[in-house]
XYZ file of C-alpha atoms in Angstrom:
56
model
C 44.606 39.739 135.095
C 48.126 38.174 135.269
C 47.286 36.100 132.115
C 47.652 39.090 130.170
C 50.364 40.578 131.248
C 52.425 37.236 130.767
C 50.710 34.888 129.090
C 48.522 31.642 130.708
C 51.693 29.861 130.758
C 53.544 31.510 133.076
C 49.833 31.769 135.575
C 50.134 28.524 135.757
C 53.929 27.693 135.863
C 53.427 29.974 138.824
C 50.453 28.989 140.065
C 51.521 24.982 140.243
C 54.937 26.148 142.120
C 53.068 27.877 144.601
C 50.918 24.763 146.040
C 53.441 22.144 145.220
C 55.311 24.664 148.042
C 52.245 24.380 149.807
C 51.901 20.324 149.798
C 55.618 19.864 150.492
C 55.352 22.578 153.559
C 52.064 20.942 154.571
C 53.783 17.813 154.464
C 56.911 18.246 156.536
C 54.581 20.355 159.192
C 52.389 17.077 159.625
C 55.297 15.002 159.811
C 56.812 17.067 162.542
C 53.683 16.790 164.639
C 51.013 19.343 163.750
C 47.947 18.547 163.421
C 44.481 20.012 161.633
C 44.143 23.896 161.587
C 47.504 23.972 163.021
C 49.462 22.300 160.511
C 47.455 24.090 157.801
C 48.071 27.457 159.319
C 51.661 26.927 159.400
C 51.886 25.365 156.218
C 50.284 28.687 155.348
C 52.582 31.278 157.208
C 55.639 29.028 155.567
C 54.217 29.523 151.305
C 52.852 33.024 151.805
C 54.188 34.250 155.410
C 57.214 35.203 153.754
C 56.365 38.851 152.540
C 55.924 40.498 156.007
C 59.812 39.663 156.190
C 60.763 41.130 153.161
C 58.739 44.352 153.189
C 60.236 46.935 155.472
């Protein structure tokens, strides 16, 4: 649905953005000691945790 508002191009400009944020959170969680579930759960809560802050 996206795709046609702004084109495939943009999808997945967005798109790759959004899990190389994932990998690089994912990343620095396992490197800081998290492990499993964990580390993927906060990796999580870091890429798409975000909105609950912003949103009154």
């Amino acid at each position: 649905m996206a795709a046609g508002f702004s084109g495939p191009r943009w999808v997945l400009i967005v798109s790759g953005v959004c899990t190389a944020w994932f990998a690089l959170a994912l990343a620095v969680v396992h490197i800081r000691g998290a492990r499993g579930r964990d580390a993927v759960r906060r990796a999580y809560i870091a890429t798409f945790g975000w909105g609950e802050y912003v949103t009154p």
